[in-house]
Coordinates of C-alpha atoms in Angstrom, one line a residue:
Chain A
M6 CA 42.4 -4.9 -49.3
S7 CA 39.6 -3.9 -47.0
N8 CA 39.4 -0.5 -45.5
S9 CA 40.5 -1.6 -42.1
A10 CA 43.4 -3.7 -43.4
R11 CA 44.5 -0.6 -45.4
L12 CA 44.3 1.5 -42.2
V13 CA 46.3 -1.0 -40.2
F14 CA 48.9 -1.2 -43.0
S15 CA 49.4 2.5 -43.2
L16 CA 49.6 2.9 -39.4
V17 CA 52.2 0.1 -39.3
V18 CA 54.3 2.0 -42.0
V19 CA 53.9 5.3 -40.2
S20 CA 54.9 3.7 -36.9
A21 CA 58.0 2.3 -38.4
L22 CA 58.9 5.6 -40.0
A23 CA 58.4 7.4 -36.7
L24 CA 60.6 4.9 -34.9
V25 CA 63.4 5.2 -37.5
A26 CA 63.1 9.0 -37.3
A27 CA 63.5 8.8 -33.6
L28 CA 66.9 7.3 -34.2
Y29 CA 68.0 10.1 -36.4
L30 CA 66.5 13.0 -34.4
G31 CA 67.6 14.3 -31.0
P32 CA 69.6 16.9 -29.2
V33 CA 72.7 15.6 -31.2
P34 CA 71.6 15.2 -34.8
L35 CA 72.9 12.1 -36.4
A36 CA 73.3 11.9 -40.1
H37 CA 74.2 8.2 -40.0
P38 CA 72.6 6.5 -37.0
F39 CA 73.5 3.1 -38.4
A40 CA 77.3 4.0 -38.6
G41 CA 79.5 1.5 -36.8
D42 CA 81.6 3.8 -34.5
D43 CA 81.2 3.4 -30.7
E44 CA 79.8 6.8 -30.0
T45 CA 77.0 6.5 -32.5
K46 CA 76.3 3.0 -31.4
T47 CA 75.9 4.1 -27.8
I48 CA 73.7 7.0 -28.6
V49 CA 71.4 5.1 -31.0
W50 CA 71.2 1.6 -29.4
Q51 CA 71.7 2.4 -25.7
I52 CA 69.7 5.7 -25.6
R53 CA 67.5 6.4 -28.5
F54 CA 66.3 3.0 -29.5
P55 CA 65.0 1.8 -26.1
R56 CA 63.6 5.2 -25.5
A57 CA 61.7 5.3 -28.8
L58 CA 60.5 1.8 -28.4
T59 CA 59.4 2.5 -24.8
A60 CA 57.5 5.5 -26.1
W61 CA 55.8 3.4 -28.8
L62 CA 54.8 0.6 -26.5
V63 CA 53.5 3.0 -23.8
G64 CA 51.5 4.9 -26.5
A65 CA 50.1 1.7 -27.9
A66 CA 49.2 0.4 -24.5
L67 CA 47.4 3.7 -23.7
G68 CA 45.6 3.8 -27.1
L69 CA 44.5 0.2 -26.8
S70 CA 43.2 0.6 -23.2
G71 CA 41.4 3.8 -24.3
A72 CA 39.7 2.2 -27.2
A73 CA 38.8 -0.9 -25.1
L74 CA 37.4 1.1 -22.2
Q75 CA 35.4 3.3 -24.7
G76 CA 33.8 0.2 -26.2
L77 CA 33.0 -1.3 -22.9
L78 CA 31.6 1.9 -21.4
R79 CA 30.1 3.0 -24.7
N80 CA 31.6 6.3 -24.2
P81 CA 34.1 8.1 -26.5
L82 CA 35.6 10.2 -23.5
A83 CA 36.7 7.0 -21.6
D84 CA 40.5 6.7 -21.3
S85 CA 42.8 5.4 -18.6
G86 CA 43.9 8.9 -17.8
V87 CA 40.5 10.5 -17.6
L88 CA 39.0 7.5 -15.6
G89 CA 41.7 7.5 -13.0
L90 CA 43.4 4.2 -13.9
S91 CA 46.7 6.0 -14.7
G92 CA 46.5 8.1 -11.6
F93 CA 46.0 5.1 -9.4
A94 CA 48.7 3.2 -11.2
A95 CA 51.1 6.1 -10.5
L96 CA 50.0 6.1 -6.9
G97 CA 50.8 2.4 -6.6
A98 CA 54.2 2.9 -8.2
V99 CA 55.0 6.0 -6.1
M100 CA 54.1 4.2 -2.9
A101 CA 56.3 1.3 -3.8
F102 CA 59.2 3.6 -4.5
A103 CA 58.6 6.0 -1.6
F104 CA 58.5 3.1 1.0
G105 CA 61.5 1.3 -0.4
F106 CA 59.9 -1.5 -2.4
A107 CA 61.0 -0.3 -5.9
A108 CA 61.0 -3.8 -7.2
F109 CA 57.3 -4.1 -6.6
A110 CA 56.5 -0.8 -8.4
P111 CA 55.1 -2.5 -11.6
A112 CA 53.0 -4.9 -9.6
A113 CA 51.7 -2.1 -7.4
A114 CA 50.9 0.0 -10.5
L115 CA 48.9 -2.9 -12.0
A116 CA 47.0 -3.6 -8.8
F117 CA 46.1 0.0 -8.3
A118 CA 45.0 0.5 -11.9
L119 CA 42.9 -2.6 -11.6
F120 CA 41.3 -1.2 -8.5
A121 CA 40.4 2.0 -10.2
A122 CA 39.1 0.2 -13.3
V123 CA 36.8 -2.1 -11.3
L124 CA 35.6 0.9 -9.3
V125 CA 34.9 3.2 -12.3
T126 CA 33.2 0.4 -14.3
A127 CA 31.1 -0.5 -11.3
L128 CA 30.0 3.1 -10.7
G129 CA 29.7 4.1 -14.4
W130 CA 28.2 0.9 -15.7
A131 CA 24.6 1.9 -15.7
H132 CA 25.2 4.0 -18.8
R133 CA 24.7 7.3 -17.3
G134 CA 26.1 9.3 -20.3
P135 CA 29.6 10.5 -21.1
A136 CA 29.6 13.4 -18.7
S137 CA 28.8 11.6 -15.5
L138 CA 31.3 8.9 -16.2
V139 CA 34.0 11.5 -16.8
L140 CA 33.0 13.1 -13.5
I141 CA 33.4 9.8 -11.7
G142 CA 36.9 9.6 -13.3
V143 CA 37.7 13.1 -12.2
G144 CA 36.9 12.1 -8.7
L145 CA 39.1 9.1 -8.8
S146 CA 42.0 11.0 -10.4
S147 CA 41.8 13.7 -7.8
T148 CA 41.8 11.1 -5.1
A149 CA 44.8 9.5 -6.6
G150 CA 46.5 12.9 -6.9
G151 CA 45.8 13.7 -3.3
L152 CA 47.1 10.3 -2.1
I153 CA 50.3 10.7 -4.2
A154 CA 50.9 14.1 -2.5
L155 CA 50.3 12.4 0.8
A156 CA 52.8 9.6 0.0
L157 CA 55.3 12.3 -1.1
N158 CA 54.8 14.1 2.2
L159 CA 55.3 10.9 4.3
A160 CA 58.1 9.6 2.1
P161 CA 60.9 8.6 4.4
N162 CA 63.6 9.6 1.9
P163 CA 63.1 13.2 0.8
G164 CA 66.0 12.9 -1.7
A165 CA 63.8 10.7 -3.9
L166 CA 61.2 13.4 -4.1
A167 CA 62.3 14.7 -7.4
D168 CA 62.2 11.2 -9.0
L169 CA 58.7 10.7 -7.6
V170 CA 57.4 14.0 -8.9
N171 CA 58.7 13.0 -12.3
W172 CA 56.4 10.0 -12.1
T173 CA 53.3 12.2 -12.0
L174 CA 54.5 14.3 -15.0
G175 CA 55.3 11.3 -17.2
S176 CA 58.4 10.7 -19.3
V177 CA 60.3 8.1 -21.3
E178 CA 63.7 9.8 -20.8
G179 CA 66.5 7.4 -20.1
R180 CA 64.5 4.2 -20.4
S181 CA 66.3 0.9 -21.0
L182 CA 65.5 -2.3 -22.7
N183 CA 64.3 -3.6 -19.3
D184 CA 61.6 -1.0 -19.4
V185 CA 60.8 -2.1 -23.0
A186 CA 60.4 -5.6 -21.8
L187 CA 58.3 -4.6 -18.8
V188 CA 55.8 -2.4 -20.8
G189 CA 55.9 -4.9 -23.7
G190 CA 54.9 -7.7 -21.4
F191 CA 52.0 -5.8 -19.8
L192 CA 50.9 -4.7 -23.2
A193 CA 51.0 -8.3 -24.6
A194 CA 49.0 -9.6 -21.6
G195 CA 46.5 -6.7 -21.8
A196 CA 46.0 -7.0 -25.5
T197 CA 45.4 -10.8 -25.3
L198 CA 42.7 -10.2 -22.6
I199 CA 41.1 -7.4 -24.7
L200 CA 41.2 -9.5 -27.8
F201 CA 39.1 -12.1 -26.2
G202 CA 36.6 -9.5 -25.2
A203 CA 36.5 -7.8 -28.6
R204 CA 33.5 -9.4 -30.0
G205 CA 31.6 -8.6 -26.9
L206 CA 32.5 -5.0 -27.4
Q207 CA 30.7 -5.2 -30.8
A208 CA 27.7 -6.7 -29.2
L209 CA 27.6 -3.9 -26.6
T210 CA 26.9 -1.5 -29.4
L211 CA 23.3 -2.5 -29.0
G212 CA 23.3 -1.7 -25.2
E213 CA 23.7 -4.2 -22.4
E214 CA 20.4 -6.1 -22.6
A215 CA 20.3 -6.4 -26.3
A216 CA 23.9 -7.5 -26.3
A217 CA 23.0 -10.3 -24.0
A218 CA 20.0 -11.1 -26.2
I219 CA 22.1 -11.6 -29.3
G220 CA 24.2 -14.1 -27.3
A221 CA 27.0 -12.1 -25.8
N222 CA 28.3 -13.0 -22.3
V223 CA 28.4 -9.4 -21.1
T224 CA 29.8 -10.3 -17.6
R225 CA 32.8 -12.1 -19.3
T226 CA 33.4 -9.3 -21.7
R227 CA 33.4 -6.8 -18.9
A228 CA 35.9 -8.9 -16.9
L229 CA 38.2 -9.4 -19.8
V230 CA 38.3 -5.8 -20.9
V231 CA 38.6 -4.3 -17.4
L232 CA 41.5 -6.6 -16.7
G233 CA 43.1 -5.9 -20.1
A234 CA 42.8 -2.2 -19.9
A235 CA 44.2 -2.2 -16.3
A236 CA 47.2 -4.3 -17.5
C237 CA 47.8 -1.9 -20.3
A238 CA 47.4 1.3 -18.2
G239 CA 49.3 -0.3 -15.3
G240 CA 52.3 -1.3 -17.5
A241 CA 52.4 2.0 -19.3
T242 CA 52.3 4.0 -16.0
A243 CA 54.8 1.8 -14.3
V244 CA 57.3 2.6 -17.0
A245 CA 56.5 6.1 -18.1
G246 CA 54.4 7.7 -15.4
V247 CA 51.1 9.5 -16.0
I248 CA 50.6 10.3 -19.7
G249 CA 47.1 11.5 -20.4
F250 CA 44.8 11.8 -23.4
V251 CA 46.6 9.4 -25.8
G252 CA 43.8 6.9 -25.0
I253 CA 41.2 9.5 -26.2
A254 CA 43.0 11.0 -29.1
A255 CA 44.2 7.8 -30.7
P256 CA 40.8 6.1 -31.0
H257 CA 39.3 9.4 -32.0
L258 CA 41.6 9.7 -35.0
V259 CA 41.0 6.2 -36.3
R260 CA 37.3 5.8 -35.4
A261 CA 35.7 6.8 -38.7
A262 CA 38.2 4.9 -40.7
S263 CA 37.4 1.8 -38.7
G264 CA 33.7 2.1 -39.5
H265 CA 32.9 3.1 -35.9
D266 CA 33.2 -0.6 -35.0
P267 CA 34.5 -0.9 -31.4
A268 CA 36.4 -4.1 -32.2
R269 CA 37.9 -3.0 -35.5
L270 CA 39.0 0.1 -33.6
L271 CA 41.3 -1.7 -31.2
L272 CA 44.4 -2.5 -33.3
P273 CA 44.4 0.9 -35.2
S274 CA 44.1 2.7 -31.8
A275 CA 47.1 0.9 -30.5
L276 CA 49.2 1.7 -33.6
A277 CA 48.0 5.3 -33.6
G278 CA 48.8 5.7 -29.9
G279 CA 52.3 4.4 -30.4
T280 CA 53.0 6.6 -33.3
M281 CA 51.6 9.6 -31.5
L282 CA 53.8 9.1 -28.5
V283 CA 57.0 8.5 -30.5
C284 CA 56.3 11.7 -32.5
A285 CA 55.5 13.7 -29.2
D286 CA 58.7 12.3 -27.7
I287 CA 60.8 13.4 -30.7
G288 CA 59.1 16.8 -30.3
V289 CA 60.1 17.2 -26.7
R290 CA 63.7 16.1 -27.5
L291 CA 64.0 18.7 -30.3
L292 CA 62.5 21.6 -28.3
P293 CA 65.4 23.9 -27.4
T294 CA 64.5 24.1 -23.7
D295 CA 67.2 24.0 -20.9
T296 CA 65.5 21.1 -19.1
E297 CA 63.7 18.7 -21.3
L298 CA 59.9 19.1 -21.5
K299 CA 58.2 16.1 -19.9
L300 CA 56.4 13.9 -22.4
G301 CA 53.3 13.7 -20.1
V302 CA 53.2 17.5 -20.1
A303 CA 53.5 17.6 -23.8
A304 CA 50.7 15.0 -24.2
A305 CA 48.5 17.0 -21.9
L306 CA 49.2 20.2 -23.8
I307 CA 48.2 18.6 -27.1
G308 CA 45.5 16.2 -25.8
G309 CA 43.7 18.5 -23.4
P310 CA 42.3 20.7 -26.1
I311 CA 41.4 17.6 -28.2
F312 CA 39.5 16.2 -25.3
A313 CA 37.7 19.5 -24.7
L314 CA 36.8 19.5 -28.4
I315 CA 35.3 16.0 -28.4
A316 CA 33.4 16.7 -25.2
A317 CA 32.0 20.0 -26.7
R318 CA 31.0 18.2 -29.9
L319 CA 29.3 15.4 -27.8
A320 CA 27.5 18.0 -25.8
S321 CA 26.1 19.8 -28.8
R322 CA 25.1 16.5 -30.4
S323 CA 23.1 15.4 -27.3
A324 CA 21.6 18.9 -27.2
D325 CA 20.3 18.4 -30.7
A326 CA 18.8 15.0 -30.0
Chain B
M30 CA 6.5 -30.2 -31.4
S31 CA 6.7 -28.7 -27.9
A32 CA 5.8 -25.0 -27.2
L33 CA 8.5 -22.5 -28.0
L34 CA 7.6 -20.5 -24.9
T35 CA 5.5 -21.4 -21.9
F36 CA 4.6 -19.4 -18.9
T37 CA 2.9 -21.3 -16.1
N38 CA 1.2 -19.2 -13.3
A39 CA 4.1 -16.8 -13.6
S40 CA 4.6 -13.7 -11.5
V41 CA 7.3 -11.0 -11.7
S42 CA 8.2 -8.4 -9.1
L43 CA 10.3 -5.4 -9.8
N44 CA 11.4 -3.2 -6.9
M45 CA 8.9 -4.9 -4.5
R46 CA 6.0 -4.2 -7.0
T47 CA 4.2 -7.1 -8.7
V48 CA 4.3 -6.3 -12.5
I49 CA 3.1 -9.7 -13.7
A50 CA 0.6 -11.7 -11.5
G51 CA -0.1 -15.3 -12.1
L52 CA 0.0 -15.4 -15.9
S53 CA 0.0 -18.5 -18.1
L54 CA 0.7 -18.5 -21.8
D55 CA 1.8 -21.0 -24.4
V56 CA 3.4 -19.9 -27.7
A57 CA 3.5 -22.6 -30.4
V58 CA 5.2 -22.6 -33.8
G59 CA 3.2 -20.8 -36.4
E60 CA 1.6 -18.3 -34.0
V61 CA 1.8 -14.5 -34.0
I62 CA 0.8 -13.2 -30.6
A63 CA 0.1 -9.6 -29.7
L64 CA 0.5 -8.2 -26.2
L65 CA -1.9 -5.4 -25.6
G66 CA -2.6 -3.2 -22.6
P67 CA -2.1 0.2 -21.2
N68 CA 1.3 1.6 -20.2
G69 CA 2.7 -0.3 -17.2
A70 CA 0.4 -3.3 -17.8
G71 CA 3.4 -5.6 -17.8
K72 CA 4.0 -6.2 -21.5
T73 CA 7.7 -5.4 -21.4
S74 CA 8.2 -7.4 -18.1
L75 CA 6.6 -10.4 -19.6
M76 CA 8.9 -10.3 -22.7
R77 CA 12.0 -9.7 -20.5
A78 CA 11.0 -12.7 -18.4
A79 CA 10.6 -14.8 -21.4
L80 CA 14.3 -14.1 -22.2
G81 CA 15.4 -14.6 -18.7
L82 CA 16.4 -11.0 -18.3
V83 CA 14.3 -10.7 -15.1
P84 CA 13.6 -13.6 -12.7
L85 CA 10.1 -14.9 -11.9
S86 CA 9.0 -14.5 -8.3
V87 CA 6.5 -17.3 -8.6
G88 CA 5.7 -19.9 -11.3
Q89 CA 7.8 -21.0 -14.2
V90 CA 8.9 -20.0 -17.7
R91 CA 10.3 -22.4 -20.3
L92 CA 12.0 -21.2 -23.4
G93 CA 12.1 -24.1 -25.8
G94 CA 11.7 -26.4 -22.8
D95 CA 14.3 -25.0 -20.5
D96 CA 14.5 -22.2 -17.9
P97 CA 15.9 -19.3 -19.9
R98 CA 18.0 -18.2 -16.9
A99 CA 19.7 -21.6 -16.8
L100 CA 20.7 -21.2 -20.5
S101 CA 23.9 -19.5 -21.6
P102 CA 23.4 -16.2 -23.5
R103 CA 24.3 -18.0 -26.7
Q104 CA 21.9 -20.9 -26.2
R105 CA 19.2 -18.3 -25.4
A106 CA 20.0 -16.3 -28.5
L107 CA 19.6 -19.4 -30.6
R108 CA 16.1 -19.9 -29.3
A109 CA 14.7 -16.3 -29.1
A110 CA 15.6 -13.0 -30.7
Y111 CA 14.7 -9.8 -28.8
L112 CA 14.0 -6.4 -30.0
P113 CA 13.9 -4.0 -27.0
Q114 CA 11.5 -1.1 -26.9
R115 CA 14.2 1.5 -27.6
P116 CA 16.8 -0.3 -29.5
Q117 CA 20.2 1.4 -29.4
S118 CA 23.1 1.7 -31.7
I119 CA 25.6 3.5 -29.6
W120 CA 28.3 3.7 -32.2
P121 CA 27.1 4.8 -35.7
I122 CA 28.0 1.6 -37.5
S123 CA 26.6 0.8 -40.9
V124 CA 23.1 -0.7 -41.3
E125 CA 24.7 -3.8 -42.7
R126 CA 27.0 -4.3 -39.7
L127 CA 24.1 -3.7 -37.3
V128 CA 22.1 -6.4 -39.0
A129 CA 25.1 -8.7 -39.0
L130 CA 25.3 -8.4 -35.2
G131 CA 22.2 -10.7 -35.3
R132 CA 24.6 -13.5 -36.3
Y133 CA 26.6 -13.0 -33.1
A134 CA 25.4 -16.3 -31.6
Y135 CA 26.7 -18.2 -34.6
G136 CA 30.2 -16.8 -34.0
A137 CA 30.1 -14.4 -37.0
A138 CA 32.3 -11.3 -37.2
P139 CA 30.1 -8.5 -38.6
D140 CA 32.6 -7.6 -41.3
R141 CA 33.7 -11.1 -42.3
L142 CA 30.6 -13.2 -42.7
A143 CA 30.5 -16.8 -43.7
P144 CA 28.2 -17.7 -46.6
R145 CA 25.4 -18.9 -44.3
D146 CA 25.6 -15.7 -42.1
R147 CA 25.7 -13.5 -45.2
A148 CA 22.6 -15.2 -46.6
A149 CA 20.7 -14.6 -43.3
V150 CA 21.8 -11.0 -43.3
D151 CA 20.9 -10.4 -46.9
A152 CA 17.5 -12.0 -46.4
A153 CA 16.7 -9.9 -43.4
I154 CA 17.8 -6.8 -45.2
K155 CA 15.6 -7.6 -48.2
V156 CA 12.6 -8.4 -46.0
C157 CA 12.9 -5.1 -44.2
A158 CA 13.4 -3.2 -47.5
L159 CA 16.8 -1.9 -46.3
E160 CA 18.7 -2.7 -49.5
P161 CA 19.4 0.9 -50.5
L162 CA 20.5 1.8 -46.9
R163 CA 22.9 -1.1 -46.4
A164 CA 26.1 1.0 -46.3
R165 CA 24.5 4.0 -44.5
R166 CA 25.5 4.9 -41.0
M167 CA 22.9 4.4 -38.2
D168 CA 23.1 8.1 -37.4
E169 CA 22.3 9.1 -40.9
I170 CA 18.9 7.4 -41.3
S171 CA 15.4 8.3 -40.2
G172 CA 13.7 6.9 -37.1
G173 CA 11.6 4.6 -39.1
E174 CA 14.6 3.3 -41.0
K175 CA 16.4 2.7 -37.7
S176 CA 13.5 0.7 -36.4
R177 CA 13.5 -1.5 -39.5
A178 CA 17.3 -2.0 -39.2
H179 CA 16.9 -3.2 -35.7
L180 CA 14.0 -5.5 -36.7
A181 CA 16.3 -6.9 -39.5
R182 CA 19.0 -7.5 -36.9
A183 CA 16.5 -9.6 -34.9
L184 CA 15.3 -11.4 -38.0
A185 CA 18.9 -12.2 -39.0
Q186 CA 19.2 -14.1 -35.7
Q187 CA 16.9 -16.8 -37.2
A188 CA 15.7 -17.9 -33.8
P189 CA 12.4 -19.8 -33.8
L190 CA 10.9 -17.2 -31.4
L191 CA 10.8 -13.5 -32.1
V192 CA 10.1 -11.3 -29.1
L193 CA 9.5 -7.7 -30.2
D194 CA 8.7 -4.8 -27.8
E195 CA 6.7 -2.3 -29.7
P196 CA 8.2 -2.9 -33.2
T197 CA 5.9 -0.4 -34.9
A198 CA 6.2 2.4 -32.4
G199 CA 7.0 5.7 -34.2
L200 CA 6.4 4.2 -37.6
D201 CA 4.0 5.7 -40.2
P202 CA 0.9 3.7 -41.1
A203 CA 2.4 2.2 -44.3
Q204 CA 5.7 1.2 -42.5
A205 CA 3.7 -0.2 -39.6
L206 CA 1.7 -2.4 -42.0
A207 CA 4.9 -3.5 -43.7
V208 CA 6.3 -4.6 -40.4
A209 CA 3.0 -6.4 -39.7
D210 CA 3.5 -8.3 -43.0
V211 CA 7.0 -9.3 -41.9
L212 CA 5.6 -10.6 -38.7
R213 CA 3.0 -12.6 -40.4
G214 CA 5.6 -14.0 -42.7
R215 CA 7.6 -15.3 -39.8
A216 CA 4.7 -17.5 -38.7
G217 CA 5.8 -20.0 -41.3
V218 CA 9.1 -20.6 -39.6
G219 CA 8.5 -19.9 -36.0
A220 CA 6.5 -17.7 -33.7
V221 CA 6.3 -14.0 -32.8
L222 CA 5.4 -12.4 -29.6
F223 CA 5.1 -8.6 -29.9
S224 CA 3.7 -5.8 -27.9
T225 CA 1.9 -2.7 -29.3
H226 CA -0.4 0.1 -28.4
D227 CA -2.0 -0.1 -31.8
V228 CA -5.1 -2.2 -31.1
A229 CA -6.2 -2.3 -34.7
L230 CA -2.8 -3.4 -36.0
A231 CA -2.6 -6.1 -33.3
A232 CA -6.1 -7.3 -34.3
R233 CA -5.2 -7.4 -38.0
T234 CA -1.7 -9.0 -37.5
A235 CA -2.0 -11.5 -34.6
H236 CA -3.6 -14.9 -34.5
R237 CA -4.1 -14.4 -30.8
V238 CA -4.0 -11.4 -28.5
L239 CA -3.3 -11.2 -24.8
L240 CA -4.8 -8.1 -23.2
L241 CA -3.1 -7.2 -20.0
R242 CA -3.8 -4.8 -17.1
E243 CA -1.7 -4.5 -14.0
G244 CA 0.0 -7.7 -14.8
R245 CA -3.1 -9.8 -15.1
C246 CA -4.7 -11.2 -18.2
V247 CA -8.0 -9.4 -19.0
A248 CA -8.7 -11.3 -22.2
E249 CA -7.0 -13.8 -24.4
G250 CA -7.9 -15.4 -27.7
A251 CA -8.6 -14.6 -31.4
P252 CA -8.6 -10.8 -31.8
E253 CA -12.2 -10.4 -32.7
A254 CA -13.4 -12.7 -30.0
A255 CA -11.2 -11.4 -27.2
L256 CA -11.2 -7.7 -27.9
T257 CA -14.8 -7.1 -26.9
P258 CA -16.0 -3.6 -25.8
E259 CA -16.1 -4.9 -22.2
A260 CA -12.5 -6.2 -22.4
L261 CA -11.2 -3.1 -24.0
E262 CA -12.8 -1.0 -21.3
A263 CA -11.6 -3.3 -18.5
A264 CA -8.0 -2.9 -19.9
Y265 CA -7.8 0.7 -21.0
G266 CA -10.5 2.3 -18.9
R267 CA -12.2 3.8 -21.9
K268 CA -15.0 2.4 -24.0
G269 CA -13.6 0.9 -27.3
R270 CA -14.8 -1.1 -30.2
L271 CA -13.4 -3.2 -33.0
D272 CA -15.1 -2.6 -36.4
R273 CA -14.5 -3.9 -39.9
V274 CA -14.0 -1.1 -42.4
E275 CA -13.7 -2.3 -45.9
G276 CA -12.7 -5.7 -44.7
A277 CA -9.9 -4.5 -42.4
L278 CA -10.2 -4.3 -38.6
S279 CA -10.1 -0.9 -37.0
A280 CA -10.3 0.1 -33.4
T281 CA -12.1 3.2 -32.0
F282 CA -12.0 4.4 -28.5
F283 CA -14.6 6.8 -27.1

């Protein structure tokens, strides 16, 4: 078995273990989650299973879109959260909710994520180095944050405010199989698009011109990956709100084991992202806090320092060179 | 057989500045052609125009008979391989996978090569003496080794025309000569167009040199005939001379 096949296999096993563990663990510990009584059935199959599966799919979508954006922009700090895709997706969803078009929230999240993705790739395409790309993303994220605040201010129904704030914090609490289907569909669409652009990502290792010279259609690759990443980030955000850093941490964890190959990295990043988010969600459910810690908050608490670490390491490397 | 590459009265403008002015050139199978000239003479622009990476403002370019900008990236890659001046490997993939990227136009995945692709990759690795470095990461090897890995990537592409922008820049004399030997060896299967600032190496390696200054051709022809003291001074602005030292050409500038 090749190295990357072994990596994928172990990540699948770990994902499955995490999902099963999510059925056992929670505020009410269950010794036999597969028991047949009604109460257990309700807790496990109505609450825990959809929630865990949503967490996995959201994490996989974020991990995949992060890895794809990193390959496209040739930048290990790229991620749908950092680059503003998630922020704009949340803005789209919040606006749809605040103005009474809840049914259009997923479509709005997708459209806004796509808008941010196109903008950030257009601005950051001329390979200006990791730092400037992240700064462009910070600008976009702040803009989205400001506009979300504005939408909340203007929201005709102040009673919905709490729900809307939840969106910006990120959570998979109380998600149903409808949410699973929604994020699953977006992930499948995004993954298909990204898959068709994967070889182009390998070519882009050589830089844009050399990639074209070995026969890669760079324009096509860019279109596929931007669309795919936006679908993943839009779907994840439409269901779970803004959850940051998974898209950075997951590829970072599996990069060396994938031989630093931007295409081989995609599937392991998705699997690692899913596992990470299921584990993080088990964590927030087990924490003995009065109100449950939001998953997005937990992700930021764990992912923020990792992001800073990668950025610092990159900075010292470019100082050496 | 028709020419692999033809420029006819070609001009290129970048940012309103003319970088190639009315140049004509034919590259036929079996030829190694060196582009010489000071920095900014238009060597890189000429090569990029050959690959269709920049448009011509006047004249025409034909790559294997067709306008390179009308070809798909894949068709272009099957006709010409290109080594840019500062080749990059943004991710530290292994030397072997980098070389395997040369097989992209054939639909090869770098980690699962078909026998024909594997043979091309192995041959390129052997020619560039990279055998011991195959599994090493691109960020673990020296500058000279990186250059050779990128050259091997271009060779693995097995295109009839090799377009190399300063393939010997930063190499020690022995490595530069080894690259020159590789280029000469390519003459049997195709043609090579390469740029360099090493006048002696160009004179020793190329069948034909093209001496440029400000986008115009100062001299063209067999090295010893074309690189006269007058031509060298016209191109570089310094007096220069080609000599034979123990049978090998050497260049001296005063």
